[in-house]
Amino acid sequence: MTLRWSWHAWGDLTPDVLYAFLRLRSAIFVVEQDCVFPEMDGRDPQCEHLCGWNGAELTAYLRLVPPGVRTPEVALGRVVVAQSARGQGLGRAVMVEGLKRCAQRYPGQPVKVSAQAHLEKFYLSLGFRTVGAPYDEDGIRHLDMVKSP
């Protein structure tokens, strides 16, 4: 499956795009993972949003969090692939697109992810390294991981 990628700043979001990514994020992070947490955390207006479209369907998404908003480093978060599209390499594809944007916007800077622990090997395969001890975030075990420039 080949996706059409589009980046969106908060001020440029249309209601349809905003609804699509909030719907996808909540379908996975709240419903599928059975995790009640403040999914809309107040950071979205400061972030860039990467959408991967299969026709009119939002299939993959992540947000790029600028340095200083959540962590000192630039961070990629809310990485998600629709349940119906998993197993096709789209998680890797969305991360590669996100890392390209980080390199363009913040050249020479490390990139951080707060990874769900069961995805550690996936992030290691993208060049991230684990930093610090595992921790609980909203009932799910996480690891901080950083990719050096």
Short mmCIF file of N, CA and C in Angstrom, two decimals:
data_model
loop_
_atom_site.label_atom_id
_atom_site.label_comp_id
_atom_site.label_asym_id
_atom_site.label_seq_id
_atom_site.Cartn_x
_atom_site.Cartn_y
_atom_site.Cartn_z
N MET A 1 0.85 -1.17 0.00
CA MET A 1 0.00 0.00 0.00
C MET A 1 0.89 1.24 0.00
N THR A 2 0.63 2.13 -0.90
CA THR A 2 1.36 3.39 -0.97
C THR A 2 0.46 4.50 -0.46
N LEU A 3 0.98 5.25 0.49
CA LEU A 3 0.19 6.34 1.07
C LEU A 3 0.59 7.68 0.49
N ARG A 4 -0.34 8.60 0.51
CA ARG A 4 -0.08 9.99 0.16
C ARG A 4 0.14 10.73 1.47
N TRP A 5 1.31 11.34 1.64
CA TRP A 5 1.67 12.00 2.89
C TRP A 5 1.33 13.48 2.82
N SER A 6 0.84 14.01 3.93
CA SER A 6 0.59 15.44 4.01
C SER A 6 0.93 15.93 5.42
N TRP A 7 1.63 17.05 5.47
CA TRP A 7 1.98 17.69 6.75
C TRP A 7 1.03 18.85 6.99
N HIS A 8 0.67 19.05 8.26
CA HIS A 8 -0.28 20.10 8.61
C HIS A 8 0.16 20.82 9.87
N ALA A 9 0.25 22.14 9.78
CA ALA A 9 0.39 22.97 10.97
C ALA A 9 -1.01 23.17 11.54
N TRP A 10 -1.11 23.47 12.81
CA TRP A 10 -2.41 23.59 13.47
C TRP A 10 -3.32 24.59 12.74
N GLY A 11 -2.79 25.73 12.42
CA GLY A 11 -3.60 26.78 11.78
C GLY A 11 -4.07 26.43 10.38
N ASP A 12 -3.46 25.44 9.77
CA ASP A 12 -3.82 25.04 8.41
C ASP A 12 -4.76 23.84 8.36
N LEU A 13 -5.08 23.27 9.52
CA LEU A 13 -5.93 22.08 9.53
C LEU A 13 -7.36 22.42 9.13
N THR A 14 -7.92 21.58 8.28
CA THR A 14 -9.35 21.69 7.98
C THR A 14 -10.11 20.88 9.02
N PRO A 15 -11.37 21.15 9.21
CA PRO A 15 -12.14 20.34 10.16
C PRO A 15 -12.11 18.85 9.82
N ASP A 16 -12.13 18.50 8.54
CA ASP A 16 -12.12 17.09 8.15
C ASP A 16 -10.82 16.39 8.51
N VAL A 17 -9.69 17.06 8.31
CA VAL A 17 -8.39 16.47 8.65
C VAL A 17 -8.26 16.34 10.17
N LEU A 18 -8.63 17.39 10.89
CA LEU A 18 -8.59 17.35 12.34
C LEU A 18 -9.45 16.19 12.87
N TYR A 19 -10.66 16.08 12.38
CA TYR A 19 -11.55 15.00 12.82
C TYR A 19 -10.94 13.64 12.50
N ALA A 20 -10.36 13.50 11.31
CA ALA A 20 -9.80 12.21 10.90
C ALA A 20 -8.68 11.77 11.84
N PHE A 21 -7.78 12.68 12.19
CA PHE A 21 -6.67 12.21 13.04
C PHE A 21 -7.08 12.06 14.49
N LEU A 22 -7.98 12.88 14.99
CA LEU A 22 -8.46 12.67 16.35
C LEU A 22 -9.24 11.37 16.46
N ARG A 23 -9.99 11.06 15.42
CA ARG A 23 -10.76 9.80 15.40
C ARG A 23 -9.82 8.59 15.38
N LEU A 24 -8.79 8.63 14.51
CA LEU A 24 -7.84 7.52 14.42
C LEU A 24 -7.08 7.37 15.74
N ARG A 25 -6.60 8.46 16.28
CA ARG A 25 -5.86 8.38 17.54
C ARG A 25 -6.72 7.80 18.66
N SER A 26 -7.94 8.26 18.78
CA SER A 26 -8.78 7.75 19.87
C SER A 26 -9.20 6.31 19.63
N ALA A 27 -9.39 5.92 18.37
CA ALA A 27 -9.74 4.52 18.07
C ALA A 27 -8.66 3.57 18.53
N ILE A 28 -7.40 3.99 18.41
CA ILE A 28 -6.29 3.11 18.79
C ILE A 28 -5.91 3.30 20.26
N PHE A 29 -5.60 4.52 20.65
CA PHE A 29 -5.03 4.76 21.97
C PHE A 29 -6.05 4.66 23.10
N VAL A 30 -7.31 4.97 22.83
CA VAL A 30 -8.32 4.92 23.88
C VAL A 30 -9.13 3.63 23.80
N VAL A 31 -9.68 3.33 22.61
CA VAL A 31 -10.58 2.19 22.49
C VAL A 31 -9.81 0.87 22.38
N GLU A 32 -8.95 0.72 21.35
CA GLU A 32 -8.24 -0.55 21.15
C GLU A 32 -7.37 -0.91 22.35
N GLN A 33 -6.64 0.08 22.88
CA GLN A 33 -5.74 -0.20 24.00
C GLN A 33 -6.43 -0.08 25.35
N ASP A 34 -7.72 0.19 25.33
CA ASP A 34 -8.53 0.25 26.55
C ASP A 34 -7.85 1.12 27.60
N CYS A 35 -7.54 2.34 27.20
CA CYS A 35 -6.77 3.25 28.05
C CYS A 35 -7.47 4.60 28.11
N VAL A 36 -8.04 4.88 29.25
CA VAL A 36 -8.69 6.17 29.44
C VAL A 36 -7.63 7.16 29.90
N PHE A 37 -7.35 8.14 29.05
CA PHE A 37 -6.34 9.14 29.37
C PHE A 37 -6.68 10.41 28.58
N PRO A 38 -6.08 11.54 28.93
CA PRO A 38 -6.37 12.78 28.20
C PRO A 38 -5.67 12.80 26.84
N GLU A 39 -6.26 12.13 25.85
CA GLU A 39 -5.66 12.01 24.52
C GLU A 39 -5.41 13.38 23.91
N MET A 40 -6.33 14.30 24.08
CA MET A 40 -6.12 15.67 23.62
C MET A 40 -5.47 16.42 24.77
N ASP A 41 -4.14 16.49 24.73
CA ASP A 41 -3.33 16.93 25.87
C ASP A 41 -2.94 18.40 25.84
N GLY A 42 -3.47 19.16 24.90
CA GLY A 42 -3.15 20.58 24.82
C GLY A 42 -1.91 20.90 24.01
N ARG A 43 -1.19 19.89 23.53
CA ARG A 43 0.04 20.14 22.78
C ARG A 43 -0.19 20.23 21.26
N ASP A 44 -1.30 19.71 20.78
CA ASP A 44 -1.52 19.66 19.33
C ASP A 44 -1.35 21.00 18.62
N PRO A 45 -1.81 22.13 19.20
CA PRO A 45 -1.63 23.40 18.49
C PRO A 45 -0.18 23.80 18.25
N GLN A 46 0.75 23.24 19.03
CA GLN A 46 2.17 23.57 18.87
C GLN A 46 2.90 22.59 17.96
N CYS A 47 2.22 21.59 17.49
CA CYS A 47 2.85 20.49 16.75
C CYS A 47 2.57 20.56 15.26
N GLU A 48 3.36 19.79 14.51
CA GLU A 48 3.06 19.51 13.11
C GLU A 48 2.49 18.10 13.06
N HIS A 49 1.56 17.89 12.13
CA HIS A 49 0.83 16.64 12.06
C HIS A 49 1.03 16.00 10.70
N LEU A 50 1.53 14.76 10.71
CA LEU A 50 1.76 14.00 9.48
C LEU A 50 0.61 13.02 9.29
N CYS A 51 -0.03 13.10 8.15
CA CYS A 51 -1.14 12.21 7.82
C CYS A 51 -0.77 11.38 6.60
N GLY A 52 -1.01 10.09 6.68
CA GLY A 52 -0.80 9.17 5.57
C GLY A 52 -2.15 8.69 5.07
N TRP A 53 -2.49 9.06 3.86
CA TRP A 53 -3.81 8.81 3.30
C TRP A 53 -3.78 7.68 2.28
N ASN A 54 -4.74 6.79 2.40
CA ASN A 54 -5.02 5.77 1.39
C ASN A 54 -6.35 6.18 0.77
N GLY A 55 -6.29 6.91 -0.33
CA GLY A 55 -7.50 7.52 -0.87
C GLY A 55 -7.98 8.58 0.11
N ALA A 56 -9.24 8.47 0.53
CA ALA A 56 -9.79 9.42 1.48
C ALA A 56 -9.68 8.95 2.92
N GLU A 57 -9.08 7.77 3.13
CA GLU A 57 -8.99 7.20 4.48
C GLU A 57 -7.64 7.52 5.12
N LEU A 58 -7.68 8.08 6.32
CA LEU A 58 -6.45 8.30 7.08
C LEU A 58 -6.00 6.96 7.64
N THR A 59 -4.82 6.53 7.23
CA THR A 59 -4.33 5.19 7.56
C THR A 59 -3.16 5.23 8.53
N ALA A 60 -2.37 6.31 8.50
CA ALA A 60 -1.21 6.43 9.39
C ALA A 60 -1.08 7.90 9.81
N TYR A 61 -0.50 8.08 10.99
CA TYR A 61 -0.41 9.43 11.54
C TYR A 61 0.72 9.49 12.57
N LEU A 62 1.32 10.66 12.71
CA LEU A 62 2.17 10.98 13.85
C LEU A 62 2.19 12.48 14.02
N ARG A 63 2.62 12.91 15.21
CA ARG A 63 2.80 14.34 15.41
C ARG A 63 4.25 14.61 15.77
N LEU A 64 4.74 15.70 15.24
CA LEU A 64 6.09 16.18 15.51
C LEU A 64 5.96 17.27 16.57
N VAL A 65 6.59 17.03 17.71
CA VAL A 65 6.53 17.95 18.85
C VAL A 65 7.84 18.73 18.90
N PRO A 66 7.79 20.03 18.69
CA PRO A 66 9.03 20.82 18.69
C PRO A 66 9.77 20.76 20.02
N PRO A 67 11.08 21.02 19.98
CA PRO A 67 11.86 21.04 21.22
C PRO A 67 11.26 22.04 22.21
N GLY A 68 11.25 21.63 23.49
CA GLY A 68 10.77 22.51 24.54
C GLY A 68 9.28 22.42 24.83
N VAL A 69 8.53 21.73 23.98
CA VAL A 69 7.09 21.61 24.21
C VAL A 69 6.79 20.51 25.22
N ARG A 70 7.40 19.36 25.04
CA ARG A 70 7.22 18.25 25.99
C ARG A 70 8.55 17.84 26.60
N THR A 71 9.59 17.83 25.76
CA THR A 71 10.94 17.44 26.18
C THR A 71 11.92 18.45 25.59
N PRO A 72 13.16 18.48 26.08
CA PRO A 72 14.14 19.38 25.48
C PRO A 72 14.40 19.06 24.00
N GLU A 73 14.25 17.79 23.64
CA GLU A 73 14.50 17.36 22.26
C GLU A 73 13.23 17.51 21.41
N VAL A 74 13.40 17.53 20.11
CA VAL A 74 12.26 17.34 19.22
C VAL A 74 11.77 15.91 19.44
N ALA A 75 10.47 15.72 19.39
CA ALA A 75 9.92 14.39 19.66
C ALA A 75 8.90 14.01 18.60
N LEU A 76 8.80 12.72 18.35
CA LEU A 76 7.73 12.18 17.52
C LEU A 76 6.81 11.39 18.44
N GLY A 77 5.53 11.61 18.30
CA GLY A 77 4.58 10.94 19.17
C GLY A 77 3.27 10.67 18.49
N ARG A 78 2.38 9.99 19.24
CA ARG A 78 1.06 9.60 18.74
C ARG A 78 1.19 8.86 17.40
N VAL A 79 2.24 8.05 17.30
CA VAL A 79 2.48 7.27 16.08
C VAL A 79 1.42 6.18 16.00
N VAL A 80 0.68 6.15 14.92
CA VAL A 80 -0.44 5.22 14.82
C VAL A 80 -0.66 4.77 13.38
N VAL A 81 -1.02 3.51 13.25
CA VAL A 81 -1.45 2.93 11.97
C VAL A 81 -2.80 2.29 12.21
N ALA A 82 -3.74 2.54 11.31
CA ALA A 82 -5.08 1.97 11.43
C ALA A 82 -4.98 0.45 11.56
N GLN A 83 -5.81 -0.11 12.40
CA GLN A 83 -5.80 -1.55 12.65
C GLN A 83 -5.92 -2.34 11.35
N SER A 84 -6.74 -1.86 10.42
CA SER A 84 -6.99 -2.57 9.16
C SER A 84 -5.80 -2.55 8.21
N ALA A 85 -4.78 -1.72 8.50
CA ALA A 85 -3.65 -1.57 7.58
C ALA A 85 -2.33 -2.05 8.16
N ARG A 86 -2.37 -2.72 9.28
CA ARG A 86 -1.13 -3.16 9.93
C ARG A 86 -0.50 -4.33 9.18
N GLY A 87 0.80 -4.51 9.40
CA GLY A 87 1.52 -5.61 8.78
C GLY A 87 1.98 -5.32 7.38
N GLN A 88 1.94 -4.05 6.98
CA GLN A 88 2.35 -3.66 5.62
C GLN A 88 3.51 -2.68 5.62
N GLY A 89 4.16 -2.52 6.77
CA GLY A 89 5.31 -1.63 6.85
C GLY A 89 4.96 -0.16 6.99
N LEU A 90 3.71 0.15 7.31
CA LEU A 90 3.31 1.55 7.39
C LEU A 90 3.81 2.24 8.65
N GLY A 91 4.02 1.49 9.72
CA GLY A 91 4.62 2.08 10.92
C GLY A 91 6.02 2.60 10.63
N ARG A 92 6.79 1.78 9.92
CA ARG A 92 8.13 2.21 9.51
C ARG A 92 8.03 3.39 8.55
N ALA A 93 7.11 3.34 7.61
CA ALA A 93 6.98 4.41 6.62
C ALA A 93 6.64 5.74 7.28
N VAL A 94 5.70 5.74 8.22
CA VAL A 94 5.33 7.00 8.87
C VAL A 94 6.49 7.53 9.71
N MET A 95 7.24 6.64 10.35
CA MET A 95 8.39 7.08 11.13
C MET A 95 9.49 7.65 10.23
N VAL A 96 9.74 7.02 9.10
CA VAL A 96 10.76 7.54 8.18
C VAL A 96 10.38 8.95 7.71
N GLU A 97 9.11 9.15 7.37
CA GLU A 97 8.65 10.49 6.97
C GLU A 97 8.83 11.48 8.11
N GLY A 98 8.49 11.06 9.32
CA GLY A 98 8.65 11.94 10.47
C GLY A 98 10.10 12.29 10.74
N LEU A 99 10.99 11.30 10.63
CA LEU A 99 12.42 11.56 10.85
C LEU A 99 12.99 12.48 9.79
N LYS A 100 12.53 12.36 8.55
CA LYS A 100 12.97 13.29 7.49
C LYS A 100 12.60 14.72 7.85
N ARG A 101 11.38 14.91 8.33
CA ARG A 101 10.92 16.25 8.69
C ARG A 101 11.73 16.80 9.87
N CYS A 102 12.03 15.96 10.85
CA CYS A 102 12.86 16.39 11.97
C CYS A 102 14.22 16.87 11.48
N ALA A 103 14.82 16.11 10.56
CA ALA A 103 16.14 16.48 10.02
C ALA A 103 16.08 17.80 9.26
N GLN A 104 14.97 18.06 8.57
CA GLN A 104 14.81 19.33 7.84
C GLN A 104 14.60 20.49 8.79
N ARG A 105 13.72 20.31 9.76
CA ARG A 105 13.34 21.39 10.67
C ARG A 105 14.36 21.63 11.78
N TYR A 106 14.99 20.55 12.23
CA TYR A 106 15.90 20.63 13.38
C TYR A 106 17.19 19.87 13.07
N PRO A 107 17.94 20.33 12.06
CA PRO A 107 19.14 19.59 11.64
C PRO A 107 20.15 19.45 12.78
N GLY A 108 20.74 18.27 12.85
CA GLY A 108 21.78 18.00 13.84
C GLY A 108 21.27 17.78 15.25
N GLN A 109 19.95 17.70 15.44
CA GLN A 109 19.40 17.53 16.79
C GLN A 109 18.89 16.10 16.98
N PRO A 110 19.00 15.57 18.19
CA PRO A 110 18.45 14.24 18.46
C PRO A 110 16.93 14.26 18.43
N VAL A 111 16.34 13.08 18.22
CA VAL A 111 14.89 12.92 18.19
C VAL A 111 14.49 11.94 19.28
N LYS A 112 13.46 12.28 20.03
CA LYS A 112 13.02 11.44 21.15
C LYS A 112 11.66 10.83 20.85
N VAL A 113 11.44 9.62 21.34
CA VAL A 113 10.12 9.00 21.36
C VAL A 113 9.89 8.43 22.75
N SER A 114 8.64 8.47 23.15
CA SER A 114 8.21 7.78 24.36
C SER A 114 7.51 6.53 23.85
N ALA A 115 8.27 5.44 23.78
CA ALA A 115 7.81 4.22 23.09
C ALA A 115 7.10 3.27 24.03
N GLN A 116 6.01 2.69 23.56
CA GLN A 116 5.43 1.59 24.30
C GLN A 116 6.47 0.47 24.30
N ALA A 117 6.69 -0.13 25.45
CA ALA A 117 7.81 -1.06 25.64
C ALA A 117 7.78 -2.22 24.65
N HIS A 118 6.61 -2.69 24.26
CA HIS A 118 6.56 -3.83 23.33
C HIS A 118 7.03 -3.46 21.93
N LEU A 119 7.23 -2.15 21.68
CA LEU A 119 7.72 -1.70 20.37
C LEU A 119 9.20 -1.31 20.39
N GLU A 120 9.90 -1.67 21.46
CA GLU A 120 11.32 -1.29 21.58
C GLU A 120 12.14 -1.78 20.39
N LYS A 121 12.00 -3.02 19.99
CA LYS A 121 12.80 -3.55 18.87
C LYS A 121 12.52 -2.78 17.58
N PHE A 122 11.27 -2.41 17.36
CA PHE A 122 10.91 -1.62 16.18
C PHE A 122 11.70 -0.31 16.17
N TYR A 123 11.69 0.41 17.28
CA TYR A 123 12.40 1.69 17.34
C TYR A 123 13.91 1.50 17.29
N LEU A 124 14.42 0.43 17.89
CA LEU A 124 15.85 0.13 17.77
C LEU A 124 16.23 -0.05 16.30
N SER A 125 15.36 -0.68 15.53
CA SER A 125 15.64 -0.92 14.10
C SER A 125 15.67 0.38 13.29
N LEU A 126 15.13 1.44 13.85
CA LEU A 126 15.15 2.75 13.19
C LEU A 126 16.31 3.61 13.68
N GLY A 127 17.17 3.05 14.54
CA GLY A 127 18.34 3.79 15.01
C GLY A 127 18.18 4.45 16.36
N PHE A 128 17.07 4.23 17.04
CA PHE A 128 16.89 4.78 18.38
C PHE A 128 17.62 3.91 19.38
N ARG A 129 17.97 4.50 20.53
CA ARG A 129 18.53 3.73 21.63
C ARG A 129 17.71 4.04 22.87
N THR A 130 17.61 3.05 23.73
CA THR A 130 16.84 3.20 24.96
C THR A 130 17.65 4.00 25.97
N VAL A 131 16.99 4.98 26.61
CA VAL A 131 17.64 5.78 27.65
C VAL A 131 16.75 5.73 28.89
N GLY A 132 17.32 5.37 30.00
CA GLY A 132 16.57 5.33 31.25
C GLY A 132 15.80 4.04 31.44
N ALA A 133 15.12 3.98 32.55
CA ALA A 133 14.37 2.79 32.96
C ALA A 133 12.94 2.85 32.43
N PRO A 134 12.32 1.70 32.29
CA PRO A 134 10.90 1.68 31.89
C PRO A 134 10.04 2.41 32.92
N TYR A 135 8.92 2.96 32.47
CA TYR A 135 8.00 3.66 33.35
C TYR A 135 6.57 3.44 32.89
N ASP A 136 5.66 3.68 33.77
CA ASP A 136 4.23 3.54 33.46
C ASP A 136 3.69 4.89 33.00
N GLU A 137 3.03 4.88 31.87
CA GLU A 137 2.32 6.07 31.39
C GLU A 137 0.91 5.64 31.05
N ASP A 138 -0.04 6.09 31.83
CA ASP A 138 -1.45 5.78 31.62
C ASP A 138 -1.73 4.28 31.59
N GLY A 139 -1.00 3.54 32.46
CA GLY A 139 -1.24 2.11 32.57
C GLY A 139 -0.54 1.25 31.54
N ILE A 140 0.32 1.87 30.73
CA ILE A 140 1.06 1.14 29.69
C ILE A 140 2.56 1.36 29.93
N ARG A 141 3.34 0.28 29.88
CA ARG A 141 4.79 0.38 30.09
C ARG A 141 5.43 1.08 28.89
N HIS A 142 6.24 2.09 29.19
CA HIS A 142 6.92 2.89 28.17
C HIS A 142 8.42 2.95 28.42
N LEU A 143 9.13 3.33 27.38
CA LEU A 143 10.58 3.56 27.42
C LEU A 143 10.87 4.86 26.70
N ASP A 144 11.77 5.66 27.25
CA ASP A 144 12.27 6.81 26.49
C ASP A 144 13.36 6.30 25.57
N MET A 145 13.31 6.74 24.33
CA MET A 145 14.30 6.34 23.32
C MET A 145 14.71 7.57 22.54
N VAL A 146 15.98 7.63 22.17
CA VAL A 146 16.54 8.77 21.46
C VAL A 146 17.32 8.30 20.26
N LYS A 147 17.15 9.04 19.16
CA LYS A 147 17.94 8.79 17.94
C LYS A 147 18.90 9.96 17.80
N SER A 148 20.18 9.66 17.79
CA SER A 148 21.20 10.70 17.63
C SER A 148 21.22 11.18 16.18
N PRO A 149 21.63 12.45 15.99
CA PRO A 149 21.67 12.98 14.61
C PRO A 149 22.71 12.28 13.76
#
